[in-house]
Coordinates of C-alpha atoms in Angstrom, one line a residue:
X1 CA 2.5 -27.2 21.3
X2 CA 1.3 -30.6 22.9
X3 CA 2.4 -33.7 20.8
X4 CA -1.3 -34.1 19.2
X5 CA -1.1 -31.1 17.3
X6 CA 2.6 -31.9 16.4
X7 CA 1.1 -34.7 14.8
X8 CA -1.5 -32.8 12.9
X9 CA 0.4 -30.4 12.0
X10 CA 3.3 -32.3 10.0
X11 CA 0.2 -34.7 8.4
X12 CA -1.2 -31.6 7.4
X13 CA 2.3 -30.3 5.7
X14 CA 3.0 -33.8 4.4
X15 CA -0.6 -33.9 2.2
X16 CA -1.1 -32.2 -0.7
X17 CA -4.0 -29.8 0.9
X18 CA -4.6 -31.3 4.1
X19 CA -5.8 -35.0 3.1
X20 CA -9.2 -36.4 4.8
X21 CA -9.2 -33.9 7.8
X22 CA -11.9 -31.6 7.4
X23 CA -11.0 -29.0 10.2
X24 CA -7.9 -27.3 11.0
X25 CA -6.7 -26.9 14.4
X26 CA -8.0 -24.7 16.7
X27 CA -4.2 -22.8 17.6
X28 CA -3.4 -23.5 13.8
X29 CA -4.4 -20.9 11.2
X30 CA -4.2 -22.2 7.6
X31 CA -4.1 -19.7 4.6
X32 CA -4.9 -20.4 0.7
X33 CA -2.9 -17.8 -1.2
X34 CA -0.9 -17.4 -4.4
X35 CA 2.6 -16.9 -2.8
X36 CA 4.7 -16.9 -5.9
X37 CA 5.8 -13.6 -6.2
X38 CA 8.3 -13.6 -3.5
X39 CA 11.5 -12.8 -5.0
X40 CA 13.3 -11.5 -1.1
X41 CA 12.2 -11.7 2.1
X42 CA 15.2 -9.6 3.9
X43 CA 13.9 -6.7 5.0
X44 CA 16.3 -5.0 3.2
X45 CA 14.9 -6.5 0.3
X46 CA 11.8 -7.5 0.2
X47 CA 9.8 -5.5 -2.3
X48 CA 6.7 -7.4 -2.9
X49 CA 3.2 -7.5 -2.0
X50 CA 3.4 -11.0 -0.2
X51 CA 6.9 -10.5 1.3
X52 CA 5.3 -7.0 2.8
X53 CA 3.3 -9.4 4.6
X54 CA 5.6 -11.5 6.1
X55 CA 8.2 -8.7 7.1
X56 CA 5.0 -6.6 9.1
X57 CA 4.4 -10.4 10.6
X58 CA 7.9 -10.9 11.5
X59 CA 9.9 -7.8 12.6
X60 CA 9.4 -4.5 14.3
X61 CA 10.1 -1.4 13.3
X62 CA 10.8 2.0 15.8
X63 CA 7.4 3.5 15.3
X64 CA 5.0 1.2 13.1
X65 CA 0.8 1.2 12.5
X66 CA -0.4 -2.3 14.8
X67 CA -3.1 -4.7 14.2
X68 CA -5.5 -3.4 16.8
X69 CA -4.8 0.5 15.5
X70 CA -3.7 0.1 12.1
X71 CA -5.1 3.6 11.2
X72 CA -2.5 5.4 14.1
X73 CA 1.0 5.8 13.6
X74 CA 2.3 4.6 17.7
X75 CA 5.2 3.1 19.8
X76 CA 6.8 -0.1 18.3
X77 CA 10.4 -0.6 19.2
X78 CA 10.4 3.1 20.8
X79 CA 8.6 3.8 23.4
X80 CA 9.1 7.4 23.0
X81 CA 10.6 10.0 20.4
X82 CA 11.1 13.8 20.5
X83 CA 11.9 16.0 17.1
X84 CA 13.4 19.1 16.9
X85 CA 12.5 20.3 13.0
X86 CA 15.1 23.0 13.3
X87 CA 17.8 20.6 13.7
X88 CA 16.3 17.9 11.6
X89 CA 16.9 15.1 14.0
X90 CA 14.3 12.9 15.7
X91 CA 15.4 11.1 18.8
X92 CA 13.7 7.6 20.1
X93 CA 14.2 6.3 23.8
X94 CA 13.6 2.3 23.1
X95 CA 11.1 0.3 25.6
X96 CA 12.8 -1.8 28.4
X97 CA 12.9 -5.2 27.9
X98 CA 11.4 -5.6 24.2
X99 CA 13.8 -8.9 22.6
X100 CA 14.5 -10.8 19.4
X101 CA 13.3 -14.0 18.5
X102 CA 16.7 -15.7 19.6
X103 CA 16.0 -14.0 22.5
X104 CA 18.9 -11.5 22.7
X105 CA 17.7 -7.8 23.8
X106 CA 16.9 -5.1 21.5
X107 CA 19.4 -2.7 21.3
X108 CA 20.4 0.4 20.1
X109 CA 22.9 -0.9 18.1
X110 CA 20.8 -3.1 16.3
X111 CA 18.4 0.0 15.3
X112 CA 21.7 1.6 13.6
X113 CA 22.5 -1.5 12.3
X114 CA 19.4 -2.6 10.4
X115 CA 18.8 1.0 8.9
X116 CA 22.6 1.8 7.7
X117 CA 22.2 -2.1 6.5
X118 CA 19.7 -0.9 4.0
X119 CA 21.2 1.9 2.4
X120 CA 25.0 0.3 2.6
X121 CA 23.4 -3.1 0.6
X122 CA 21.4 -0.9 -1.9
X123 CA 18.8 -3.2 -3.0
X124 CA 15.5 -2.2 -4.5
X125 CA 13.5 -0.4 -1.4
X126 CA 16.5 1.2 -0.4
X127 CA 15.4 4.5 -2.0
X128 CA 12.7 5.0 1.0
X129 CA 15.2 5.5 3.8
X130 CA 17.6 7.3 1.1
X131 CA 14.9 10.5 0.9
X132 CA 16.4 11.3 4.4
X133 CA 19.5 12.6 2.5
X134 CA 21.0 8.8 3.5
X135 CA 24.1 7.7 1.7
X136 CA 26.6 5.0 2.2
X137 CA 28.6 7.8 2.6
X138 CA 27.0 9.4 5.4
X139 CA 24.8 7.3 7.0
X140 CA 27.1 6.4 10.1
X141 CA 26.7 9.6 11.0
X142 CA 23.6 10.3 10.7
X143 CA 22.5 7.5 12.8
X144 CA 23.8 8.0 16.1
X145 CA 23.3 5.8 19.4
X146 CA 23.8 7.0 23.4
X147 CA 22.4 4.0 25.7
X148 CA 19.0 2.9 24.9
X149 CA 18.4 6.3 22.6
X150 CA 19.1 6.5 18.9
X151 CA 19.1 10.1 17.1
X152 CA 18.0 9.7 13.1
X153 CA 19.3 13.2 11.4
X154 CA 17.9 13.8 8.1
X155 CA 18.6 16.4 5.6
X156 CA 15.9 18.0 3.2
X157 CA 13.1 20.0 4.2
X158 CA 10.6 18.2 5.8
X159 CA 8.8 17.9 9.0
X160 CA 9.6 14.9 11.1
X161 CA 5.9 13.4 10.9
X162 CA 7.4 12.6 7.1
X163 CA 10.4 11.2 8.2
X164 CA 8.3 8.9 11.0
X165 CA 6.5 7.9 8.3
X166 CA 9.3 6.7 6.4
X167 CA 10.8 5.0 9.3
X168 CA 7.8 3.4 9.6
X169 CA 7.9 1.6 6.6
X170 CA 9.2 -2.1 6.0
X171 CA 12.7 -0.9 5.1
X172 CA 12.7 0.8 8.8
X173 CA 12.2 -3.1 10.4
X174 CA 14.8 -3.7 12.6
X175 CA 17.1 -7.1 12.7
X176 CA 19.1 -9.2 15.3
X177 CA 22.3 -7.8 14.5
X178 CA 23.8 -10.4 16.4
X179 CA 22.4 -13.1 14.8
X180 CA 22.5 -11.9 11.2
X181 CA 26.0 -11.2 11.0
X182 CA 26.9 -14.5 12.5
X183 CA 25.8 -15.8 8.7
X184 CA 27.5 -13.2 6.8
X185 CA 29.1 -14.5 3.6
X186 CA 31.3 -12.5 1.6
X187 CA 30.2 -9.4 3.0
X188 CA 26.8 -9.5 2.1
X189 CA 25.8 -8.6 5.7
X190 CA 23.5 -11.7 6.3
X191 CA 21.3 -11.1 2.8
X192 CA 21.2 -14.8 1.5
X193 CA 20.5 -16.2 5.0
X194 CA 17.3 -13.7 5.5
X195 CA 16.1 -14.5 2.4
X196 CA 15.2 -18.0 3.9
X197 CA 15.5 -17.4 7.8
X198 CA 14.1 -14.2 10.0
X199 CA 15.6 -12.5 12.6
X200 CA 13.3 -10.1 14.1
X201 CA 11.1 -9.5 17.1
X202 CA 7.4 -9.4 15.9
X203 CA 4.3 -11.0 17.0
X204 CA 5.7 -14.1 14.8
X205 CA 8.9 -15.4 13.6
X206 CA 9.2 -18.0 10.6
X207 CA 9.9 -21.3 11.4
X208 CA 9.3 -22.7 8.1
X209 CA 10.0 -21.0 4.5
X210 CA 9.9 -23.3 1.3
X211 CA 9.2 -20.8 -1.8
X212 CA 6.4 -21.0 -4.2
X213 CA 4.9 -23.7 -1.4
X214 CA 4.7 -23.0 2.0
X215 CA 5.1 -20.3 5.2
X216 CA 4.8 -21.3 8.2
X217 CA 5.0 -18.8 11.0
X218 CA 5.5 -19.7 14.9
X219 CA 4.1 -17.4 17.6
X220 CA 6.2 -15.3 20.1
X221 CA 4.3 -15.8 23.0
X222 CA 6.1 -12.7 24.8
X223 CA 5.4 -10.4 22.0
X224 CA 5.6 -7.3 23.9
X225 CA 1.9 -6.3 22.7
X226 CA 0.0 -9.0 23.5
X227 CA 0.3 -12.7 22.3
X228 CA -0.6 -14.1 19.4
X229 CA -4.5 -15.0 19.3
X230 CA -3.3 -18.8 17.0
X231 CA 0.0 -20.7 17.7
X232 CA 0.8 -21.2 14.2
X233 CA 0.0 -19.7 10.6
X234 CA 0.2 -21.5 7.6
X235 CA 0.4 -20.3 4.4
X236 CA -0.2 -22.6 1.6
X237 CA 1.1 -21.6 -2.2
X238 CA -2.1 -22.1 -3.6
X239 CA -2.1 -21.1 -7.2
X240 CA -5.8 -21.7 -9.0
X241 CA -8.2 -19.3 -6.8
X242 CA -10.9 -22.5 -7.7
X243 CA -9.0 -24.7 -5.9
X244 CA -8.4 -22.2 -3.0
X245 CA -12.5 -22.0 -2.9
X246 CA -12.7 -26.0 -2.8
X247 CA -10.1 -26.1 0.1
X248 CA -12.2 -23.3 1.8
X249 CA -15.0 -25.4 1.1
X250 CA -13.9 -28.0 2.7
X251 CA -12.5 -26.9 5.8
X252 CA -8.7 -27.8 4.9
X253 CA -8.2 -24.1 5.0
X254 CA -9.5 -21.1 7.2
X255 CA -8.9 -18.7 4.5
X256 CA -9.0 -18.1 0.8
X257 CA -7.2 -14.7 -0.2
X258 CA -7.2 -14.8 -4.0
X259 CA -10.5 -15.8 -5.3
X260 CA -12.2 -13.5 -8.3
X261 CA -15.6 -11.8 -8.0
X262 CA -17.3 -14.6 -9.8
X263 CA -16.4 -17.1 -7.1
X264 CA -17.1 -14.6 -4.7
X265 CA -20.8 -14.8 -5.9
X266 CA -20.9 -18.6 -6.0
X267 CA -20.4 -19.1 -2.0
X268 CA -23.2 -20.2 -0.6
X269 CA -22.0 -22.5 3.0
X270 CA -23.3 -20.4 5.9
X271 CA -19.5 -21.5 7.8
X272 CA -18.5 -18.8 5.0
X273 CA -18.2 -15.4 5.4
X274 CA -16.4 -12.6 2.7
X275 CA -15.1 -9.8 4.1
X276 CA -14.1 -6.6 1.8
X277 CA -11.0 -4.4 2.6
X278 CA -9.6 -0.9 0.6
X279 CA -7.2 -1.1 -1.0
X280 CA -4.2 1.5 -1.7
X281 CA -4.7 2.3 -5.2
X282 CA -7.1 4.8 -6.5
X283 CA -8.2 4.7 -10.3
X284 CA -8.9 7.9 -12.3
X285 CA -9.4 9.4 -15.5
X286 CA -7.7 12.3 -16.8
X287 CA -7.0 14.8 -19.7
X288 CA -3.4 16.1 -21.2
X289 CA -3.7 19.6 -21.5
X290 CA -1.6 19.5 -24.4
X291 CA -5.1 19.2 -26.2
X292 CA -7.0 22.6 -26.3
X293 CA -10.4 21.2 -26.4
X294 CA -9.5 19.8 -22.5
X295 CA -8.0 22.8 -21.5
X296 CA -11.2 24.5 -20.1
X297 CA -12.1 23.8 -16.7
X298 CA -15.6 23.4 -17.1
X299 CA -14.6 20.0 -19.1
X300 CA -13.3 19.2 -16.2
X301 CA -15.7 19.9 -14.0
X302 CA -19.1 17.9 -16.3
X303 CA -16.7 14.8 -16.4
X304 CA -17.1 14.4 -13.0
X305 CA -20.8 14.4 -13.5
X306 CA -20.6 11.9 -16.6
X307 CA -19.0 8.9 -14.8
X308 CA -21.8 6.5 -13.5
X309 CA -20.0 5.6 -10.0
X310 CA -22.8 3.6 -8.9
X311 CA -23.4 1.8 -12.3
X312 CA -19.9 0.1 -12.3
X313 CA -19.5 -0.1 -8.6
X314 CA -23.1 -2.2 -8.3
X315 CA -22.3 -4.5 -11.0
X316 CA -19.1 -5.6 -13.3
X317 CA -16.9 -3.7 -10.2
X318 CA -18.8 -4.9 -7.7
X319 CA -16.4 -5.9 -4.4
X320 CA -13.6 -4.8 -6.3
X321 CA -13.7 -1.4 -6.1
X322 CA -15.7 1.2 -3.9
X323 CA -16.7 5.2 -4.8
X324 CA -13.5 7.5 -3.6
X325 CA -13.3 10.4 -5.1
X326 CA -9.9 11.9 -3.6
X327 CA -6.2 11.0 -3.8
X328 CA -5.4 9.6 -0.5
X329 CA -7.1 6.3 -0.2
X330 CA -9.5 5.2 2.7
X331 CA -7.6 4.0 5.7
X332 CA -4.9 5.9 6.3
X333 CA -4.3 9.1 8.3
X334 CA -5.0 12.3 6.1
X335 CA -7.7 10.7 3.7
X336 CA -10.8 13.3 2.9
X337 CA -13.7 11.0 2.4
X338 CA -16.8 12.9 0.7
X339 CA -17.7 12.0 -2.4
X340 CA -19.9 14.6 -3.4
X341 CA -20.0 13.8 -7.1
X342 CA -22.7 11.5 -9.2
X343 CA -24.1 10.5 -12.7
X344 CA -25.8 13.4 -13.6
X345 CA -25.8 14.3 -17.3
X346 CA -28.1 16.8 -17.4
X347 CA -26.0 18.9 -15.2
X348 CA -22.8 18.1 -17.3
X349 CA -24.6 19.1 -20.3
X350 CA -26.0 22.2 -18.3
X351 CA -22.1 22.8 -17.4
X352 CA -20.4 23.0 -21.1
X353 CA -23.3 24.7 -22.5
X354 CA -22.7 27.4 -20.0
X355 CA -19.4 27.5 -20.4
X356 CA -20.0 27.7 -24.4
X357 CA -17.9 25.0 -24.8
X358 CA -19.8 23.2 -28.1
X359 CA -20.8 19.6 -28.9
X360 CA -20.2 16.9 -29.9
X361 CA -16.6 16.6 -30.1
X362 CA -14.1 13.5 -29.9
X363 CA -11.7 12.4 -27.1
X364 CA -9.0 9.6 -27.5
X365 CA -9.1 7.3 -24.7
X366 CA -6.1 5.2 -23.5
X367 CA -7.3 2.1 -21.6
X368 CA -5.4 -1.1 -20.6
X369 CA -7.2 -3.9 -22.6
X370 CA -8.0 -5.9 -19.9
X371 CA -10.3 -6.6 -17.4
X372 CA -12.1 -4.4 -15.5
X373 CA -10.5 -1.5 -17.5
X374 CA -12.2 -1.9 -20.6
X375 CA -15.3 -2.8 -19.3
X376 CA -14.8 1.0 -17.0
X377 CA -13.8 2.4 -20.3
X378 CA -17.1 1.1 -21.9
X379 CA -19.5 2.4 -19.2
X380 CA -17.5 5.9 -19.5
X381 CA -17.9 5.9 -23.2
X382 CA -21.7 5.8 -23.0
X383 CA -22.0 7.9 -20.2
X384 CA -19.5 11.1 -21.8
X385 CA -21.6 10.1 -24.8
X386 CA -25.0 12.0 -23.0
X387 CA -23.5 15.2 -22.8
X388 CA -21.8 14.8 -26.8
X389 CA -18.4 14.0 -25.7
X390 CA -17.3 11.0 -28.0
X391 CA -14.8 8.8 -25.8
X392 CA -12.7 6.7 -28.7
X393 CA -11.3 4.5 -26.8
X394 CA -7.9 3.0 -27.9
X395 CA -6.8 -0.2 -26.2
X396 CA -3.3 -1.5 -25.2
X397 CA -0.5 -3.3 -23.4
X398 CA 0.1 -2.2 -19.8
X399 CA 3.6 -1.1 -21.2
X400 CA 2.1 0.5 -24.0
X401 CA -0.4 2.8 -22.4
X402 CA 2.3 4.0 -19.3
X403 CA 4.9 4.8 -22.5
X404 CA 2.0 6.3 -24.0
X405 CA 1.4 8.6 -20.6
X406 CA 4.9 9.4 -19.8
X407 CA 5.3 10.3 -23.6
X408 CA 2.6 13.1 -22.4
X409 CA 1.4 12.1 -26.4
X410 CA -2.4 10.6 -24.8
X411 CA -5.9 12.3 -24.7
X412 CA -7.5 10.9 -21.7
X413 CA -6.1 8.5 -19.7
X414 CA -8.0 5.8 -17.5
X415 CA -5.3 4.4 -15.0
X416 CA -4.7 3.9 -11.3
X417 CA -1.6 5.3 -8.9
X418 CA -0.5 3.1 -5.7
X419 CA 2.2 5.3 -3.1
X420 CA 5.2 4.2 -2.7
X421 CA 5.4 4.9 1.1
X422 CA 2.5 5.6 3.5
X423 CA 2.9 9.0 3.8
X424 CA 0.2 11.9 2.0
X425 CA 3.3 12.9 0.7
X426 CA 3.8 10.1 -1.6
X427 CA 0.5 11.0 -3.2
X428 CA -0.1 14.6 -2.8
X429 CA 2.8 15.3 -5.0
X430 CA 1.5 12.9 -7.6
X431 CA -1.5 14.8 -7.9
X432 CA -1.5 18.1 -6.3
X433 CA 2.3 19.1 -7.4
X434 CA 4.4 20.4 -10.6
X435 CA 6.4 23.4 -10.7
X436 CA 7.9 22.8 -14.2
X437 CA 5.9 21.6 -16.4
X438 CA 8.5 22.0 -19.6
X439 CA 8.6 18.7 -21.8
X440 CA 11.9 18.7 -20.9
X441 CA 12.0 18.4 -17.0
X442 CA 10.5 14.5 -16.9
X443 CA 8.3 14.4 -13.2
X444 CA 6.6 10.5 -12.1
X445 CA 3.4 12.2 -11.1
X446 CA 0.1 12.3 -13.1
X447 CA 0.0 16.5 -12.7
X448 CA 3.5 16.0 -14.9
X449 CA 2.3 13.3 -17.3
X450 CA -1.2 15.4 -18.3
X451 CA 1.0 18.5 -18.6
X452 CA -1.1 20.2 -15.7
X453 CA 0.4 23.5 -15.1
X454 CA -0.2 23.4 -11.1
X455 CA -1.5 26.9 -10.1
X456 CA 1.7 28.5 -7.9
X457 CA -0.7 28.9 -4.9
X458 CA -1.3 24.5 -4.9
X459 CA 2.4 24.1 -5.4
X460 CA 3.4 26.5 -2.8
X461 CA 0.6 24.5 -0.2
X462 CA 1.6 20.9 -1.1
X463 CA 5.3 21.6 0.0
X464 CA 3.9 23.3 3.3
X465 CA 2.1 20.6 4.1
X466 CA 5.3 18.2 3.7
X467 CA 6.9 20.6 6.2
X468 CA 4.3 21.4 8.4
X469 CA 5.6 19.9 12.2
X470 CA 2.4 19.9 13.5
X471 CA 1.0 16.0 13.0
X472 CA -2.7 17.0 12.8
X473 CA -2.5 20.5 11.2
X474 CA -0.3 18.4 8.8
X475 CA -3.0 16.2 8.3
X476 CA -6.2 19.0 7.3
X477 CA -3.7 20.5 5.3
X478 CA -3.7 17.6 3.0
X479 CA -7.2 17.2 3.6
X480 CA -7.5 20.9 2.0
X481 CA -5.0 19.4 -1.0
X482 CA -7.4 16.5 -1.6
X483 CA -10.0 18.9 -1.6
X484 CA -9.2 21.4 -3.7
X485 CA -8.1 18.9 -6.3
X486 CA -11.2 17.3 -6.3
X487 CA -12.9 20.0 -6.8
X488 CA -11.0 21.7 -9.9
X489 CA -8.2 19.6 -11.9
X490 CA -8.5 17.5 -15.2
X491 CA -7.9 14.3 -12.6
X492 CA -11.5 12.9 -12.1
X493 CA -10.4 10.6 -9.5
X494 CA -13.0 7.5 -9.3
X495 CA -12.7 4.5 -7.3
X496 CA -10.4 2.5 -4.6
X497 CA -9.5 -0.6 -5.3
X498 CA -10.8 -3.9 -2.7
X499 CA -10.0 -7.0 -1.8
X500 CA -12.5 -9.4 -0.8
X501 CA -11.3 -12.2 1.4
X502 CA -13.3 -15.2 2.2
X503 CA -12.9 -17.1 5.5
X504 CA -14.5 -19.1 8.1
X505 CA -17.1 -18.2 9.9
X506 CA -15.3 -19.0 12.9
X507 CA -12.3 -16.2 12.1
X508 CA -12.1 -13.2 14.0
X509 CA -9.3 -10.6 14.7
X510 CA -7.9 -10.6 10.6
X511 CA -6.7 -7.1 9.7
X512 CA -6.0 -6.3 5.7
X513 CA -5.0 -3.2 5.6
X514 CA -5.0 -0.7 2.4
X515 CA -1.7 -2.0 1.2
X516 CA 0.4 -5.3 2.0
X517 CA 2.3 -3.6 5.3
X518 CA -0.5 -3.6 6.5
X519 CA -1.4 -6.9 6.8
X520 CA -1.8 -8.4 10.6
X521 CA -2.2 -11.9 12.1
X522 CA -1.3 -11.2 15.7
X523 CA -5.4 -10.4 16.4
X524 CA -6.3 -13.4 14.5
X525 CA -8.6 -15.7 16.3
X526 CA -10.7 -18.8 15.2
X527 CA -13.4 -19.2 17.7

């Protein structure tokens, strides 16, 4: 970095949002965001939306979804893997001459370090490596090294595209052994210096870390897949969204992430542009089949005709949320993207009339009472109202509707689901799966919670799927899941959450994925 833009840089960290300049530089890219609920950035550790940023910006993992494919799971670390199902062990063959940040080599060591390191400390992400059957116990083992190779055993029946998939999460990144456990203390393997230093090998490393104020991020120029496109980003805790507009406004920032819909409408500088990314969660409405009058399928099959998709998504949701109407969102491998379902309630009232269902008859429903949810639950009320189903709706805390749901003791339920891991898995046994449905035999999935008595021949195709070894057979099979449950479940699922992110004109290369880990700078480019 030449000794000008030294000297920009530190004026710009030393004023409160950038002072009198009016552009940031060229090889610096400066972010407005609320950064605050960091809690961990370790790896190990880290289990928040913002710190899933900065661990898919800082560290590698063995196979991992990249900025310029973030849709196709590819090499990272490894350069090559073979799995042999029957033996439940995958095998990766790391790439020649990839190296850490300190610039010592990537080993195979450090692979079986990092991911032992995560189920040995235990911290809060640590259950999505333990589904591999990985315990403190066992994990040596099952994590074995021979020169540049490392063989990964796991233990329950699955096929290895679910295990890549779970290695290919943030808990898979891989750390500088080296240098992490030259600042262990007390055994805690390097945790409290990660959570305010980075040892990895990504596109960027940190350089800077002061929390609830600023990130700032330094380019590895021999990033093994391509430098950076900027020298340097910034991340500025920026708290009010309305100041993070007047800094965009202004030119002391390149990028405003958190701003509401309402601001989003009020930009009118043509060196702005908005941009509008899918998010992970899905939002749906469904019925407990604990309630006879929600049992028959034809109830299920006019709601889907009673919710005015359009309506909500062309005003009060507008840039929040977009039309999906299946369980794996948009934008990652194995989502099913027809939305074959509209407002129509003359054919909903055509439907239950057929059916001899008769009307009108009452429905409780469960809503958060905040925004957008009771303004959805509204424009659902008047819409099941056409076809005389009477939505009462009942509003409460966050806390008090999920109790409410995993009681099983709702109606109907309008709520959203996120995965935990990007895998169809995560979601297809959320809303495709339940082989006991007894009150007794609790299950975190919505087929559970609304006491859905999954049809054997579902079941029996959901765990196929999971197991299936074949990476694109495995893929239309959960295609066909999403399918079928759109087509005939008392889930009507609606929407997908967005984010709209407004930036300069001048920003190319920005990738926001549909969940935090899949957030890239390395493409980033300011023109």
């Amino acid at each position: 970095m030449s000794l000008m833009r030294s000297t920009i840089l530190a004026t710009m960290l030393a004023l409160p949002f950038g002072g009198a300049i009016a552009e940031t530089p060229d090889d610096i890219f400066v972010v407005a965001q609320n950064i605050d609920d960091i809690v961990a950035i370790d790896p190990a550790q880290a289990f928040e939306f913002t710190s899933g940023e900065l661990v898919t910006n800082v560290y590698d993992r063995l196979v991992q979804y990249d900025a310029a494919t973030p849709e196709v799971l590819g090499p990272g670390l490894a350069s090559s893997w073979t799995s042999d199902a029957d033996a439940k062990t995958i095998t990766f063959t790391l790439r020649e001459g990839a190296t850490f940040h300190s610039g010592n080599p990537v080993r195979a060591e450090d692979v079986a370090f990092s991911l032992s390191r995560v189920i040995k400390l235990n911290l809060t992400p640590a259950f999505i490596l333990a589904q591999l059957g990985w315990t403190p116990e066992n994990v040596d083992s099952m994590i074995t090294t021979e020169g540049n190779t490392v063989t990964l055993k796991y233990e329950a029946e699955f096929s290895p595209a679910f295990a890549l998939n779970v290695i290919a999460s943030r808990t898979g990144s891989i750390v500088d052994k080296e240098t992490v456990m030259q600042h262990e203390v007390d055994g805690d393997m390097g945790n409290s210096w990660l959570n305010a230093n980075s040892a990895g090998s990504g596109p960027f490393a940190i350089q800077t870390y002061r929390p609830g104020e600023l990130i700032r991020l330094s380019a590895n120029d021999s990033y093994f897949m391509g430098e950076p496109g900027v020298e340097s980003i910034i991340v500025r805790h920026v708290a009010e969204a309305a100041t993070q507009q007047l800094l965009l406004e202004s030119g002391d920032v390149d990028m405003a992430k958190n701003l509401t819909s309402d601001q989003i409408g009020t930009i009118s500088s043509d060196k702005i542009k908005v941009e509008t990314f899918p998010q992970a969660a899905v939002h749906f409405l469904s019925f407990n089949q604990k309630i006879d009058s929600l049992t028959p399928p034809a109830v299920w099959d006019a709601a889907r005709y009673l919710v005015n998709y359009e309506g909500m998504t062309n005003t009060f949701l507008k840039g929040q949320m977009k039309i999906h109407q299946a369980f794996w969102p948009t934008g990652f491998p194995g989502s099913y993207e027809d939305t074959p379902y509209s407002y129509d309630p003359a054919k909903a009232t055509e439907i239950l009339s057929a059916a001899g269902i008769e009307t009108p008859f009452s429905v409780t429903l469960d809503v958060i009472n905040a925004a957008p949810f009771t303004d959805m639950a509204q424009s659902l009320q008047a819409g099941f109202a056409e076809a005389g189903i009477n939505l009462d709706i009942i509003p409460g805390t966050g806390s008090q509707v999920i109790t409410k749901y995993r009681e099983r003791s709702h109606e109907a339920m309008l709520l959203y689901w996120g995965p935990d891991f990007m895998d169809p898995h995560s979601n297809a046994k959320a809303f495709a799966y339940n082989s006991n449905n007894s009150d007794d035999s609790y299950a975190a999935t919505t087929t559970w919670r609304n006491a859905w008595a999954v049809p054997d021949e579902l079941n029996k195709k959901t765990m196929a799927a999971m197991s299936e070894a074949d990476p694109e057979k495995r893929l239309d099979m959960y295609r066909e899941l999403q399918q079928a449950v759109q087509e005939k479940s008392p889930i009507v699922i609606m929407f997908q959450a967005a984010s709209q992110i407004a930036m300069g004109q001048n920003v190319s290369g920005y990738v926001n994925g549909a969940a935090s880990d899949f957030v890239y700078y390395r493409l980033v480019d300011k023109d």
